[in-house]
Amino acid sequence: MALITGAAQGLGREIAALFLDVGASVVIADLDGAHAEETAVELASRGPVIAVEMDVADEGAVQAGFSAAAKQFGGVDILVNNAAYRKKANTMDMPVSEWDTMQAVTTRGTFLCLREAVKQMRGRGGGSIVNISSACSHHPMIFPNMHYDAAKAGVDAITRLACLEFAADKIRVNSVLPGGMNTPGPKTMKAAEASGGAVIAGPAMIPGRNPIGRAAEPIEMARAVLFLASDAASYITGVELLVDGGWTKG
């Protein structure tokens, strides 16, 4: 069974759909419980799927969500830590609350979900955890984005440590680092800028910066996640896989 956080829309939904297509049972975990339920209904024809409302930043909510998943499907074999908070904020006038929210969702959420997954995987002979980080954890892409870049770097640090700490439990832990992607997130960011929000600048805005010349489609990112989660990657752990069209090399 695969539990995917932030799976009601965007990349998370694409991952959920792909996992169902290859025969996995899927739990769609999302802060928006109603939207998660709608997505589960839409994907039900592809395979066994349920929705759970989960605030990944809240320990009790995470524990309840994993408990519900185990009750339905027996336990977690795959965790995809995809839930994210993407609001931009200018470095010099960013409220501390914005910094804290970013860290709570991105790093604390990854930590809390990983810990609950490990508890269940230990009793199931192992498992696979894929954390969704970002190419900006390796190289600045846009600004103002300091709180986001720092949080994603924290996700990579969790990946590196967890792959060592839980290797004896036969649990593999890897990260996928997307570059630009055609999901609702970037559209929301552009809309916020147009309505007076933070102005987006930085290397990613330079024409021709991406060698492939376009943003990724969500399915292209989902395939990378599926690979790392599957037995095809049985000897891969601790990897931070850049899926950025060569952007960081361009």
mmCIF file of C-alpha atoms in Angstrom:
data_model
loop_
_atom_site.group_PDB
_atom_site.id
_atom_site.type_symbol
_atom_site.label_atom_id
_atom_site.label_comp_id
_atom_site.label_asym_id
_atom_site.label_seq_id
_atom_site.Cartn_x
_atom_site.Cartn_y
_atom_site.Cartn_z
ATOM 1 C CA MET A 1 0.000 0.000 0.000
ATOM 2 C CA ALA A 2 1.221 3.489 -0.862
ATOM 3 C CA LEU A 3 0.339 6.544 1.211
ATOM 4 C CA ILE A 4 0.831 9.816 -0.666
ATOM 5 C CA THR A 5 0.583 13.161 1.114
ATOM 6 C CA GLY A 6 -0.745 16.251 -0.632
ATOM 7 C CA ALA A 7 -2.361 13.949 -3.189
ATOM 8 C CA ALA A 8 -5.657 15.704 -3.815
ATOM 9 C CA GLN A 9 -4.238 17.607 -6.777
ATOM 10 C CA GLY A 10 -1.141 18.364 -8.830
ATOM 11 C CA LEU A 11 1.861 16.073 -8.616
ATOM 12 C CA GLY A 12 0.425 14.093 -5.714
ATOM 13 C CA ARG A 13 -2.687 13.210 -7.711
ATOM 14 C CA GLU A 14 -0.556 12.164 -10.678
ATOM 15 C CA ILE A 15 1.543 9.912 -8.446
ATOM 16 C CA ALA A 16 -1.589 8.374 -6.938
ATOM 17 C CA ALA A 17 -3.058 7.657 -10.381
ATOM 18 C CA LEU A 18 0.176 6.074 -11.644
ATOM 19 C CA PHE A 19 0.560 3.887 -8.556
ATOM 20 C CA LEU A 20 -3.013 2.660 -8.961
ATOM 21 C CA ASP A 21 -2.352 1.892 -12.619
ATOM 22 C CA VAL A 22 0.515 -0.436 -11.685
ATOM 23 C CA GLY A 23 -1.540 -2.291 -9.073
ATOM 24 C CA ALA A 24 -0.905 -0.530 -5.775
ATOM 25 C CA SER A 25 -3.520 0.246 -3.158
ATOM 26 C CA VAL A 26 -3.373 3.982 -2.484
ATOM 27 C CA VAL A 27 -4.194 6.324 0.379
ATOM 28 C CA ILE A 28 -4.721 9.928 -0.686
ATOM 29 C CA ALA A 29 -3.769 12.042 2.331
ATOM 30 C CA ASP A 30 -4.428 15.756 2.142
ATOM 31 C CA LEU A 31 -5.134 18.765 4.345
ATOM 32 C CA ASP A 32 -8.278 19.338 2.280
ATOM 33 C CA GLY A 33 -10.264 16.267 3.204
ATOM 34 C CA ALA A 34 -13.196 17.051 0.910
ATOM 35 C CA HIS A 35 -10.908 17.508 -2.096
ATOM 36 C CA ALA A 36 -9.059 14.300 -1.191
ATOM 37 C CA GLU A 37 -12.365 12.428 -1.126
ATOM 38 C CA GLU A 38 -13.318 13.843 -4.532
ATOM 39 C CA THR A 39 -9.987 12.726 -5.965
ATOM 40 C CA ALA A 40 -10.384 9.250 -4.466
ATOM 41 C CA VAL A 41 -13.810 8.937 -6.113
ATOM 42 C CA GLU A 42 -12.387 10.095 -9.449
ATOM 43 C CA LEU A 43 -9.582 7.520 -9.283
ATOM 44 C CA ALA A 44 -11.615 4.631 -7.857
ATOM 45 C CA SER A 45 -12.011 2.931 -11.230
ATOM 46 C CA ARG A 46 -8.214 2.460 -11.383
ATOM 47 C CA GLY A 47 -7.890 0.439 -8.173
ATOM 48 C CA PRO A 48 -8.291 0.357 -4.376
ATOM 49 C CA VAL A 49 -8.084 3.906 -3.034
ATOM 50 C CA ILE A 50 -9.235 5.787 0.048
ATOM 51 C CA ALA A 51 -8.902 9.374 1.235
ATOM 52 C CA VAL A 52 -7.802 10.581 4.656
ATOM 53 C CA GLU A 53 -7.760 14.151 5.898
ATOM 54 C CA MET A 54 -4.298 14.861 7.244
ATOM 55 C CA ASP A 55 -2.433 17.961 8.367
ATOM 56 C CA VAL A 56 1.143 16.720 8.022
ATOM 57 C CA ALA A 57 2.380 19.391 10.433
ATOM 58 C CA ASP A 58 0.201 18.003 13.249
ATOM 59 C CA GLU A 59 1.515 14.896 14.990
ATOM 60 C CA GLY A 60 -1.902 13.694 16.125
ATOM 61 C CA ALA A 61 -3.388 14.108 12.646
ATOM 62 C CA VAL A 62 -0.496 12.187 11.102
ATOM 63 C CA GLN A 63 -0.858 9.343 13.581
ATOM 64 C CA ALA A 64 -4.607 9.181 12.961
ATOM 65 C CA GLY A 65 -4.130 9.180 9.194
ATOM 66 C CA PHE A 66 -1.611 6.352 9.253
ATOM 67 C CA SER A 67 -3.815 4.395 11.635
ATOM 68 C CA ALA A 68 -6.766 4.741 9.245
ATOM 69 C CA ALA A 69 -4.573 3.630 6.338
ATOM 70 C CA ALA A 70 -3.399 0.555 8.234
ATOM 71 C CA LYS A 71 -6.951 -0.324 9.247
ATOM 72 C CA GLN A 72 -8.052 -0.272 5.613
ATOM 73 C CA PHE A 73 -5.055 -1.870 3.888
ATOM 74 C CA GLY A 74 -3.013 -3.534 6.645
ATOM 75 C CA GLY A 75 -0.045 -1.175 6.666
ATOM 76 C CA VAL A 76 2.156 1.147 4.669
ATOM 77 C CA ASP A 77 4.726 -0.264 2.232
ATOM 78 C CA ILE A 78 5.434 2.976 0.362
ATOM 79 C CA LEU A 79 5.329 6.564 1.595
ATOM 80 C CA VAL A 80 5.569 9.546 -0.730
ATOM 81 C CA ASN A 81 6.120 12.769 1.214
ATOM 82 C CA ASN A 82 4.667 15.182 -1.319
ATOM 83 C CA ALA A 83 2.686 17.692 0.788
ATOM 84 C CA ALA A 84 4.072 21.201 0.415
ATOM 85 C CA TYR A 85 3.586 24.857 1.287
ATOM 86 C CA ARG A 86 4.700 27.194 -1.499
ATOM 87 C CA LYS A 87 3.694 30.724 -0.555
ATOM 88 C CA LYS A 88 6.405 33.233 -1.448
ATOM 89 C CA ALA A 89 7.553 35.928 0.979
ATOM 90 C CA ASN A 90 10.150 38.676 0.699
ATOM 91 C CA THR A 91 13.205 37.930 2.801
ATOM 92 C CA MET A 92 13.461 41.295 4.528
ATOM 93 C CA ASP A 93 9.831 41.670 5.567
ATOM 94 C CA MET A 94 8.775 38.016 5.855
ATOM 95 C CA PRO A 95 6.710 37.455 9.005
ATOM 96 C CA VAL A 96 8.290 34.833 11.239
ATOM 97 C CA SER A 97 4.965 33.015 11.019
ATOM 98 C CA GLU A 98 5.576 32.435 7.296
ATOM 99 C CA TRP A 99 8.985 30.924 7.997
ATOM 100 C CA ASP A 100 7.494 28.725 10.704
ATOM 101 C CA THR A 101 4.608 27.541 8.534
ATOM 102 C CA MET A 102 6.986 26.586 5.730
ATOM 103 C CA GLN A 103 9.207 24.587 8.060
ATOM 104 C CA ALA A 104 6.215 22.997 9.802
ATOM 105 C CA VAL A 105 4.661 21.656 6.609
ATOM 106 C CA THR A 106 7.824 20.797 4.688
ATOM 107 C CA THR A 107 10.408 19.572 7.171
ATOM 108 C CA ARG A 108 8.328 18.692 10.223
ATOM 109 C CA GLY A 109 5.672 17.112 8.000
ATOM 110 C CA THR A 110 8.274 14.988 6.238
ATOM 111 C CA PHE A 111 9.730 13.936 9.589
ATOM 112 C CA LEU A 112 6.393 13.074 11.185
ATOM 113 C CA CYS A 113 5.137 11.044 8.219
ATOM 114 C CA LEU A 114 8.464 9.249 7.815
ATOM 115 C CA ARG A 115 8.424 8.260 11.474
ATOM 116 C CA GLU A 116 4.905 6.823 11.319
ATOM 117 C CA ALA A 117 5.739 4.993 8.102
ATOM 118 C CA VAL A 118 8.852 3.433 9.631
ATOM 119 C CA LYS A 119 6.785 2.135 12.567
ATOM 120 C CA GLN A 120 4.525 0.239 10.177
ATOM 121 C CA MET A 121 7.242 -0.813 7.710
ATOM 122 C CA ARG A 122 9.309 -2.426 10.444
ATOM 123 C CA GLY A 123 6.479 -4.865 11.008
ATOM 124 C CA ARG A 124 6.088 -5.568 7.290
ATOM 125 C CA GLY A 125 9.678 -6.474 6.416
ATOM 126 C CA GLY A 126 10.693 -3.099 5.034
ATOM 127 C CA GLY A 127 9.473 -0.510 2.599
ATOM 128 C CA SER A 128 10.315 2.498 0.474
ATOM 129 C CA ILE A 129 10.055 6.207 1.281
ATOM 130 C CA VAL A 130 10.304 8.890 -1.403
ATOM 131 C CA ASN A 131 10.561 12.491 -0.262
ATOM 132 C CA ILE A 132 9.676 15.247 -2.720
ATOM 133 C CA SER A 133 12.342 17.915 -2.401
ATOM 134 C CA SER A 134 13.254 20.506 -5.057
ATOM 135 C CA ALA A 135 16.081 21.401 -7.412
ATOM 136 C CA CYS A 136 16.274 24.650 -5.447
ATOM 137 C CA SER A 137 17.713 22.705 -2.508
ATOM 138 C CA HIS A 138 20.841 22.299 -4.664
ATOM 139 C CA HIS A 139 20.784 25.548 -6.626
ATOM 140 C CA PRO A 140 18.737 28.756 -6.181
ATOM 141 C CA MET A 141 16.004 28.944 -8.808
ATOM 142 C CA ILE A 142 13.782 31.855 -7.870
ATOM 143 C CA PHE A 143 13.522 34.494 -5.190
ATOM 144 C CA PRO A 144 12.094 35.542 -2.817
ATOM 145 C CA ASN A 145 12.130 31.892 -1.779
ATOM 146 C CA MET A 146 14.554 31.617 1.146
ATOM 147 C CA HIS A 147 12.171 29.834 3.491
ATOM 148 C CA TYR A 148 11.240 27.288 0.804
ATOM 149 C CA ASP A 149 14.825 26.565 -0.249
ATOM 150 C CA ALA A 150 15.874 26.106 3.373
ATOM 151 C CA ALA A 151 12.979 23.751 4.079
ATOM 152 C CA LYS A 152 13.694 21.616 1.016
ATOM 153 C CA ALA A 153 17.370 21.422 1.988
ATOM 154 C CA GLY A 154 16.096 20.061 5.291
ATOM 155 C CA VAL A 155 14.152 17.384 3.418
ATOM 156 C CA ASP A 156 17.358 16.304 1.685
ATOM 157 C CA ALA A 157 19.127 16.116 5.055
ATOM 158 C CA ILE A 158 16.324 13.905 6.381
ATOM 159 C CA THR A 159 16.733 11.636 3.359
ATOM 160 C CA ARG A 160 20.481 11.271 3.838
ATOM 161 C CA LEU A 161 20.239 10.445 7.517
ATOM 162 C CA ALA A 162 17.158 8.226 7.314
ATOM 163 C CA CYS A 163 18.651 6.042 4.578
ATOM 164 C CA LEU A 164 21.426 5.116 7.002
ATOM 165 C CA GLU A 165 19.356 4.930 10.152
ATOM 166 C CA PHE A 166 16.738 2.554 8.746
ATOM 167 C CA ALA A 167 18.754 0.491 6.265
ATOM 168 C CA ALA A 168 18.887 -2.403 8.748
ATOM 169 C CA ASP A 169 15.074 -2.415 8.686
ATOM 170 C CA LYS A 170 15.170 -2.878 4.883
ATOM 171 C CA ILE A 171 13.673 0.577 4.415
ATOM 172 C CA ARG A 172 14.997 2.593 1.490
ATOM 173 C CA VAL A 173 14.761 6.397 1.602
ATOM 174 C CA ASN A 174 15.296 8.614 -1.447
ATOM 175 C CA SER A 175 14.385 12.094 -2.673
ATOM 176 C CA VAL A 176 13.089 13.363 -6.006
ATOM 177 C CA LEU A 177 14.097 16.955 -6.763
ATOM 178 C CA PRO A 178 11.773 18.532 -9.363
ATOM 179 C CA GLY A 179 12.602 21.602 -11.375
ATOM 180 C CA GLY A 180 9.786 23.584 -13.018
ATOM 181 C CA MET A 181 6.532 21.682 -13.429
ATOM 182 C CA ASN A 182 3.108 22.290 -14.984
ATOM 183 C CA THR A 183 1.012 21.979 -11.817
ATOM 184 C CA PRO A 184 -1.442 24.333 -10.045
ATOM 185 C CA GLY A 185 1.344 25.588 -7.746
ATOM 186 C CA PRO A 186 3.198 27.769 -10.297
ATOM 187 C CA LYS A 187 -0.108 29.138 -11.610
ATOM 188 C CA THR A 188 -1.113 30.140 -8.074
ATOM 189 C CA MET A 189 2.281 31.801 -7.609
ATOM 190 C CA LYS A 190 1.865 33.837 -10.800
ATOM 191 C CA ALA A 191 -1.648 34.857 -9.815
ATOM 192 C CA ALA A 192 -0.412 36.012 -6.400
ATOM 193 C CA GLU A 193 2.286 38.115 -8.070
ATOM 194 C CA ALA A 194 -0.269 39.695 -10.403
ATOM 195 C CA SER A 195 -2.445 40.667 -7.440
ATOM 196 C CA GLY A 196 0.358 42.468 -5.601
ATOM 197 C CA GLY A 197 2.252 39.572 -4.055
ATOM 198 C CA ALA A 198 5.990 38.927 -4.124
ATOM 199 C CA VAL A 199 7.623 39.620 -7.493
ATOM 200 C CA ILE A 200 9.291 36.468 -8.799
ATOM 201 C CA ALA A 201 12.832 36.785 -10.133
ATOM 202 C CA GLY A 202 16.000 34.694 -10.271
ATOM 203 C CA PRO A 203 17.845 32.239 -12.533
ATOM 204 C CA ALA A 204 14.769 30.184 -13.404
ATOM 205 C CA MET A 205 13.234 33.228 -15.075
ATOM 206 C CA ILE A 206 16.089 33.507 -17.606
ATOM 207 C CA PRO A 207 14.891 32.447 -21.093
ATOM 208 C CA GLY A 208 16.670 29.328 -22.346
ATOM 209 C CA ARG A 209 18.024 28.406 -18.915
ATOM 210 C CA ASN A 210 16.520 24.910 -19.134
ATOM 211 C CA PRO A 211 18.326 22.786 -21.763
ATOM 212 C CA ILE A 212 15.185 20.777 -22.559
ATOM 213 C CA GLY A 213 13.350 24.052 -23.025
ATOM 214 C CA ARG A 214 10.127 23.405 -21.131
ATOM 215 C CA ALA A 215 8.672 22.625 -17.738
ATOM 216 C CA ALA A 216 8.035 18.996 -16.781
ATOM 217 C CA GLU A 217 4.627 17.429 -16.997
ATOM 218 C CA PRO A 218 3.531 15.898 -13.679
ATOM 219 C CA ILE A 219 3.553 12.372 -15.139
ATOM 220 C CA GLU A 220 7.284 12.728 -15.876
ATOM 221 C CA MET A 221 7.935 13.424 -12.206
ATOM 222 C CA ALA A 222 5.548 10.690 -11.087
ATOM 223 C CA ARG A 223 7.493 8.114 -13.120
ATOM 224 C CA ALA A 224 10.680 9.019 -11.266
ATOM 225 C CA VAL A 225 8.859 8.580 -7.948
ATOM 226 C CA LEU A 226 7.478 5.212 -9.044
ATOM 227 C CA PHE A 227 10.944 4.035 -10.052
ATOM 228 C CA LEU A 228 12.482 4.893 -6.679
ATOM 229 C CA ALA A 229 9.540 3.394 -4.802
ATOM 230 C CA SER A 230 9.623 0.134 -6.763
ATOM 231 C CA ASP A 231 11.773 -2.981 -6.689
ATOM 232 C CA ALA A 232 13.446 -1.696 -9.864
ATOM 233 C CA ALA A 233 15.400 0.556 -7.478
ATOM 234 C CA SER A 234 16.037 -2.165 -4.881
ATOM 235 C CA TYR A 235 19.732 -1.229 -4.534
ATOM 236 C CA ILE A 236 19.158 2.531 -4.462
ATOM 237 C CA THR A 237 18.907 4.455 -1.202
ATOM 238 C CA GLY A 238 20.002 7.900 -0.063
ATOM 239 C CA VAL A 239 19.762 9.304 -3.593
ATOM 240 C CA GLU A 240 18.692 12.885 -4.320
ATOM 241 C CA LEU A 241 17.416 12.465 -7.876
ATOM 242 C CA LEU A 242 17.298 15.698 -9.855
ATOM 243 C CA VAL A 243 14.439 15.649 -12.377
ATOM 244 C CA ASP A 244 14.877 19.146 -13.732
ATOM 245 C CA GLY A 245 15.465 18.857 -17.472
ATOM 246 C CA GLY A 246 19.133 19.638 -16.908
ATOM 247 C CA TRP A 247 18.304 23.013 -15.364
ATOM 248 C CA THR A 248 20.960 22.849 -12.646
ATOM 249 C CA LYS A 249 23.563 22.006 -15.304
ATOM 250 C CA GLY A 250 22.415 24.617 -17.815
#
